[in-house]
Amino acid sequence: MSTRGRVVLVGGGPGAADLITMRGFRALMSADVVITDRLGPTMLLDDLPPEIEVIDVGKRPGAHTATQEEINALLIDHATRGRKVVRLKGGDGFLFGRGGEEVAACHEHGIPVEVVPGVSSALAAPAAGGIPVTHRGLADGALVVHGPQPIAPKAWGLLADGTTTLVLLMAIGNLQGHVADALAAGVDPRCPAAIIERASMPDERVTRTCLWTLVLTAATAEVRAPAVVVLGGVAHAAALEPKVAHAS
């Protein structure tokens, strides 16, 4: 009877290799098999010891390498054979990463799972672009939303109130619909907006505009995923600039 292995769910961070946590890095280097997504610090895979097997299940628009059910089956199969399986994900596996589904599938088969939190692009991308998602006088809270689908009206309501930052993940493909919904919900067309592409990577780019011109600006700049959209006062280019005192 084979010894039961285990699964380590590692959040790899937003992209740069040195933004993975030390715990995540150690798990990666001591794995028997790594099942990896396409986002996150995939450049680290080139430095793995040759005996570590790497399986790419990265999901790409229109060309999914593996279904979620197939990924779950891979985790269970390798762990059941007594292997230490590292599931490497971009960002944090529990934030729109379907990590919870994978943990649940393993638990259903009696496989122990360790979760290693990762630096989520929801916070890391704005920070890398010089945008704090909360800032005194501009935003006392932040809401992270899933961008591929229509966003709940209550989220737009929070943005319209002017005290909450809205962070949109995976939203580039549906920008036009999001902008239309935001305007219909009463969000100020002048609401500052920023798009951070390939956060933390050498070719990172920050594009700033406002809600009203967001779609046109993104098209003109040829914005491409992976990108994070930030809406709210914190996205204004002058948000962190010193206030100039005017003489009376």
GROMACS .gro file of C-alpha atoms in nm:
model
  248
    1MET     CA    1   0.000   0.000   0.000
    2SER     CA    2   0.148   0.335  -0.105
    3THR     CA    3   0.213   0.612   0.145
    4ARG     CA    4  -0.034   0.894   0.113
    5GLY     CA    5   0.124   1.219   0.000
    6ARG     CA    6   0.007   1.573   0.049
    7VAL     CA    7  -0.072   1.890  -0.139
    8VAL     CA    8   0.070   2.236  -0.076
    9LEU     CA    9  -0.133   2.517  -0.232
   10VAL     CA   10   0.116   2.797  -0.295
   11GLY     CA   11   0.014   3.152  -0.382
   12GLY     CA   12   0.303   3.264  -0.599
   13GLY     CA   13   0.240   3.638  -0.593
   14PRO     CA   14   0.166   3.883  -0.874
   15GLY     CA   15   0.446   3.782  -1.111
   16ALA     CA   16   0.795   3.886  -1.004
   17ALA     CA   17   0.997   3.588  -0.885
   18ASP     CA   18   1.110   3.757  -0.564
   19LEU     CA   19   0.755   3.831  -0.449
   20ILE     CA   20   0.680   3.470  -0.365
   21THR     CA   21   0.699   3.411   0.010
   22MET     CA   22   0.992   3.223   0.162
   23ARG     CA   23   0.754   2.948   0.274
   24GLY     CA   24   0.617   2.917  -0.078
   25PHE     CA   25   0.966   2.907  -0.228
   26ARG     CA   26   1.080   2.633   0.010
   27ALA     CA   27   0.772   2.426  -0.070
   28LEU     CA   28   0.837   2.469  -0.442
   29MET     CA   29   1.197   2.357  -0.418
   30SER     CA   30   1.112   2.048  -0.211
   31ALA     CA   31   0.823   1.921  -0.424
   32ASP     CA   32   0.799   1.593  -0.609
   33VAL     CA   33   0.564   1.744  -0.865
   34VAL     CA   34   0.457   2.103  -0.937
   35ILE     CA   35   0.120   2.166  -1.101
   36THR     CA   36   0.138   2.524  -1.223
   37ASP     CA   37  -0.081   2.796  -1.366
   38ARG     CA   38   0.045   3.040  -1.632
   39LEU     CA   39   0.045   3.343  -1.401
   40GLY     CA   40   0.271   3.400  -1.105
   41PRO     CA   41   0.647   3.338  -1.080
   42THR     CA   42   0.675   3.073  -1.353
   43MET     CA   43   1.037   3.176  -1.417
   44LEU     CA   44   1.123   2.994  -1.094
   45LEU     CA   45   1.036   2.666  -1.261
   46ASP     CA   46   1.357   2.688  -1.466
   47ASP     CA   47   1.557   2.665  -1.143
   48LEU     CA   48   1.385   2.358  -1.003
   49PRO     CA   49   1.596   2.044  -0.947
   50PRO     CA   50   1.567   1.822  -1.254
   51GLU     CA   51   1.394   1.542  -1.063
   52ILE     CA   52   1.089   1.760  -0.993
   53GLU     CA   53   0.812   1.697  -1.243
   54VAL     CA   54   0.632   2.007  -1.376
   55ILE     CA   55   0.279   1.990  -1.515
   56ASP     CA   56   0.143   2.303  -1.683
   57VAL     CA   57  -0.235   2.340  -1.647
   58GLY     CA   58  -0.239   2.713  -1.719
   59LYS     CA   59  -0.573   2.843  -1.839
   60ARG     CA   60  -0.557   3.072  -2.140
   61PRO     CA   61  -0.847   3.259  -2.304
   62GLY     CA   62  -1.007   3.024  -2.554
   63ALA     CA   63  -0.751   2.750  -2.494
   64HIS     CA   64  -0.782   2.594  -2.151
   65THR     CA   65  -0.509   2.339  -2.096
   66ALA     CA   66  -0.710   2.151  -1.832
   67THR     CA   67  -1.054   2.177  -1.679
   68GLN     CA   68  -1.087   2.236  -1.307
   69GLU     CA   69  -1.208   1.878  -1.264
   70GLU     CA   70  -0.896   1.750  -1.443
   71ILE     CA   71  -0.673   1.963  -1.220
   72ASN     CA   72  -0.844   1.828  -0.910
   73ALA     CA   73  -0.792   1.474  -1.040
   74LEU     CA   74  -0.420   1.541  -1.097
   75LEU     CA   75  -0.375   1.664  -0.741
   76ILE     CA   76  -0.553   1.361  -0.599
   77ASP     CA   77  -0.374   1.113  -0.824
   78HIS     CA   78  -0.021   1.232  -0.745
   79ALA     CA   79  -0.087   1.275  -0.373
   80THR     CA   80  -0.245   0.929  -0.353
   81ARG     CA   81   0.079   0.792  -0.498
   82GLY     CA   82   0.266   0.935  -0.202
   83ARG     CA   83   0.407   1.244  -0.367
   84LYS     CA   84   0.442   1.597  -0.232
   85VAL     CA   85   0.238   1.802  -0.476
   86VAL     CA   86   0.282   2.178  -0.499
   87ARG     CA   87  -0.005   2.357  -0.668
   88LEU     CA   88   0.148   2.687  -0.784
   89LYS     CA   89  -0.096   2.969  -0.851
   90GLY     CA   90  -0.060   3.335  -0.935
   91GLY     CA   91  -0.147   3.585  -0.665
   92ASP     CA   92  -0.327   3.422  -0.374
   93GLY     CA   93  -0.500   3.093  -0.443
   94PHE     CA   94  -0.803   3.181  -0.232
   95LEU     CA   95  -0.885   3.507  -0.416
   96PHE     CA   96  -1.066   3.416  -0.739
   97GLY     CA   97  -0.811   3.138  -0.782
   98ARG     CA   98  -1.045   2.842  -0.721
   99GLY     CA   99  -0.808   2.726  -0.451
  100GLY     CA  100  -1.098   2.651  -0.222
  101GLU     CA  101  -1.238   2.403  -0.473
  102GLU     CA  102  -0.904   2.224  -0.494
  103VAL     CA  103  -0.868   2.203  -0.118
  104ALA     CA  104  -1.222   2.070  -0.087
  105ALA     CA  105  -1.154   1.804  -0.352
  106CYS     CA  106  -0.842   1.690  -0.167
  107HIS     CA  107  -1.021   1.678   0.168
  108GLU     CA  108  -1.293   1.468   0.011
  109HIS     CA  109  -1.027   1.205  -0.062
  110GLY     CA  110  -0.857   1.235   0.277
  111ILE     CA  111  -0.551   1.415   0.139
  112PRO     CA  112  -0.390   1.669   0.374
  113VAL     CA  113  -0.344   2.018   0.234
  114GLU     CA  114  -0.125   2.307   0.347
  115VAL     CA  115  -0.221   2.653   0.223
  116VAL     CA  116   0.062   2.903   0.171
  117PRO     CA  117  -0.087   3.251   0.126
  118GLY     CA  118   0.038   3.462  -0.163
  119VAL     CA  119   0.064   3.833  -0.238
  120SER     CA  120  -0.253   3.908  -0.434
  121SER     CA  121  -0.241   4.124  -0.744
  122ALA     CA  122  -0.552   4.298  -0.609
  123LEU     CA  123  -0.325   4.482  -0.365
  124ALA     CA  124   0.018   4.432  -0.520
  125ALA     CA  125  -0.066   4.574  -0.864
  126PRO     CA  126  -0.198   4.907  -0.733
  127ALA     CA  127   0.090   4.928  -0.483
  128ALA     CA  128   0.349   4.859  -0.752
  129GLY     CA  129   0.190   5.134  -0.960
  130GLY     CA  130   0.207   5.383  -0.672
  131ILE     CA  131  -0.165   5.358  -0.589
  132PRO     CA  132  -0.276   5.287  -0.229
  133VAL     CA  133  -0.619   5.124  -0.233
  134THR     CA  134  -0.701   5.306   0.092
  135HIS     CA  135  -0.583   5.656   0.180
  136ARG     CA  136  -0.699   5.900   0.444
  137GLY     CA  137  -0.945   6.145   0.295
  138LEU     CA  138  -0.986   5.950  -0.030
  139ALA     CA  139  -1.094   5.595   0.053
  140ASP     CA  140  -1.167   5.425   0.383
  141GLY     CA  141  -1.219   5.083   0.226
  142ALA     CA  142  -1.160   4.875  -0.085
  143LEU     CA  143  -1.374   4.619  -0.263
  144VAL     CA  144  -1.220   4.354  -0.491
  145VAL     CA  145  -1.453   4.227  -0.762
  146HIS     CA  146  -1.443   3.957  -1.029
  147GLY     CA  147  -1.431   4.130  -1.367
  148PRO     CA  148  -1.529   3.867  -1.626
  149GLN     CA  149  -1.895   3.884  -1.518
  150PRO     CA  150  -2.129   4.183  -1.458
  151ILE     CA  151  -2.059   4.349  -1.126
  152ALA     CA  152  -2.331   4.373  -0.861
  153PRO     CA  153  -2.511   4.710  -0.844
  154LYS     CA  154  -2.426   4.743  -0.474
  155ALA     CA  155  -2.057   4.752  -0.566
  156TRP     CA  156  -2.113   5.042  -0.803
  157GLY     CA  157  -2.313   5.209  -0.528
  158LEU     CA  158  -2.014   5.197  -0.294
  159LEU     CA  159  -1.795   5.353  -0.562
  160ALA     CA  160  -2.057   5.622  -0.630
  161ASP     CA  161  -2.054   5.716  -0.260
  162GLY     CA  162  -1.695   5.828  -0.309
  163THR     CA  163  -1.534   5.657  -0.009
  164THR     CA  164  -1.459   5.309  -0.145
  165THR     CA  165  -1.198   5.199  -0.397
  166LEU     CA  166  -1.310   4.937  -0.649
  167VAL     CA  167  -1.044   4.693  -0.769
  168LEU     CA  168  -1.141   4.490  -1.076
  169LEU     CA  169  -0.958   4.167  -1.154
  170MET     CA  170  -0.972   4.004  -1.499
  171ALA     CA  171  -1.192   4.286  -1.626
  172ILE     CA  172  -1.022   4.398  -1.948
  173GLY     CA  173  -1.247   4.192  -2.172
  174ASN     CA  174  -1.563   4.346  -2.026
  175LEU     CA  175  -1.460   4.709  -1.971
  176GLN     CA  176  -1.732   4.857  -2.189
  177GLY     CA  177  -2.007   4.679  -1.998
  178HIS     CA  178  -1.857   4.773  -1.663
  179VAL     CA  179  -1.833   5.141  -1.755
  180ALA     CA  180  -2.193   5.145  -1.879
  181ASP     CA  181  -2.313   4.982  -1.557
  182ALA     CA  182  -2.111   5.221  -1.342
  183LEU     CA  183  -2.250   5.528  -1.515
  184ALA     CA  184  -2.604   5.389  -1.493
  185ALA     CA  185  -2.552   5.341  -1.119
  186GLY     CA  186  -2.462   5.706  -1.074
  187VAL     CA  187  -2.083   5.689  -1.058
  188ASP     CA  188  -1.929   6.025  -1.150
  189PRO     CA  189  -1.793   6.009  -1.509
  190ARG     CA  190  -1.487   6.196  -1.379
  191CYS     CA  191  -1.409   5.918  -1.130
  192PRO     CA  192  -1.034   5.853  -1.156
  193ALA     CA  193  -0.931   5.522  -1.310
  194ALA     CA  194  -0.603   5.339  -1.353
  195ILE     CA  195  -0.499   5.020  -1.528
  196ILE     CA  196  -0.188   4.836  -1.414
  197GLU     CA  197  -0.055   4.582  -1.664
  198ARG     CA  198   0.194   4.307  -1.575
  199ALA     CA  199   0.239   4.438  -1.223
  200SER     CA  200   0.581   4.389  -1.061
  201MET     CA  201   0.738   4.278  -1.390
  202PRO     CA  202   1.006   4.473  -1.583
  203ASP     CA  203   0.751   4.577  -1.847
  204GLU     CA  204   0.489   4.693  -1.597
  205ARG     CA  205   0.279   4.982  -1.725
  206VAL     CA  206   0.031   5.212  -1.551
  207THR     CA  207  -0.231   5.393  -1.759
  208ARG     CA  208  -0.439   5.662  -1.588
  209THR     CA  209  -0.762   5.815  -1.708
  210CYS     CA  210  -1.119   5.861  -1.581
  211LEU     CA  211  -1.428   5.645  -1.595
  212TRP     CA  212  -1.578   5.833  -1.890
  213THR     CA  213  -1.275   5.773  -2.114
  214LEU     CA  214  -1.164   5.440  -1.971
  215VAL     CA  215  -1.270   5.223  -2.266
  216LEU     CA  216  -1.122   5.457  -2.529
  217THR     CA  217  -0.799   5.502  -2.336
  218ALA     CA  218  -0.755   5.127  -2.291
  219ALA     CA  219  -0.814   5.066  -2.661
  220THR     CA  220  -0.578   5.344  -2.769
  221ALA     CA  221  -0.306   5.219  -2.534
  222GLU     CA  222  -0.368   4.861  -2.648
  223VAL     CA  223  -0.402   4.742  -2.292
  224ARG     CA  224  -0.361   4.367  -2.255
  225ALA     CA  225  -0.420   4.118  -1.975
  226PRO     CA  226  -0.299   4.044  -1.715
  227ALA     CA  227  -0.411   4.379  -1.582
  228VAL     CA  228  -0.582   4.521  -1.277
  229VAL     CA  229  -0.828   4.812  -1.295
  230VAL     CA  230  -0.856   5.056  -1.004
  231LEU     CA  231  -1.147   5.299  -0.974
  232GLY     CA  232  -1.174   5.575  -0.716
  233GLY     CA  233  -1.000   5.885  -0.588
  234VAL     CA  234  -0.681   5.695  -0.507
  235ALA     CA  235  -0.627   5.635  -0.880
  236HIS     CA  236  -0.582   6.006  -0.954
  237ALA     CA  237  -0.227   6.091  -1.063
  238ALA     CA  238  -0.204   6.366  -0.798
  239ALA     CA  239  -0.348   6.162  -0.511
  240LEU     CA  240  -0.014   6.134  -0.331
  241GLU     CA  241   0.132   6.468  -0.438
  242PRO     CA  242   0.197   6.727  -0.166
  243LYS     CA  243  -0.076   6.984  -0.121
  244VAL     CA  244   0.032   7.330  -0.224
  245ALA     CA  245  -0.055   7.602   0.027
  246HIS     CA  246  -0.192   7.918  -0.133
  247ALA     CA  247  -0.101   8.255   0.009
  248SER     CA  248  -0.393   8.453   0.143
   0.00000   0.00000   0.00000
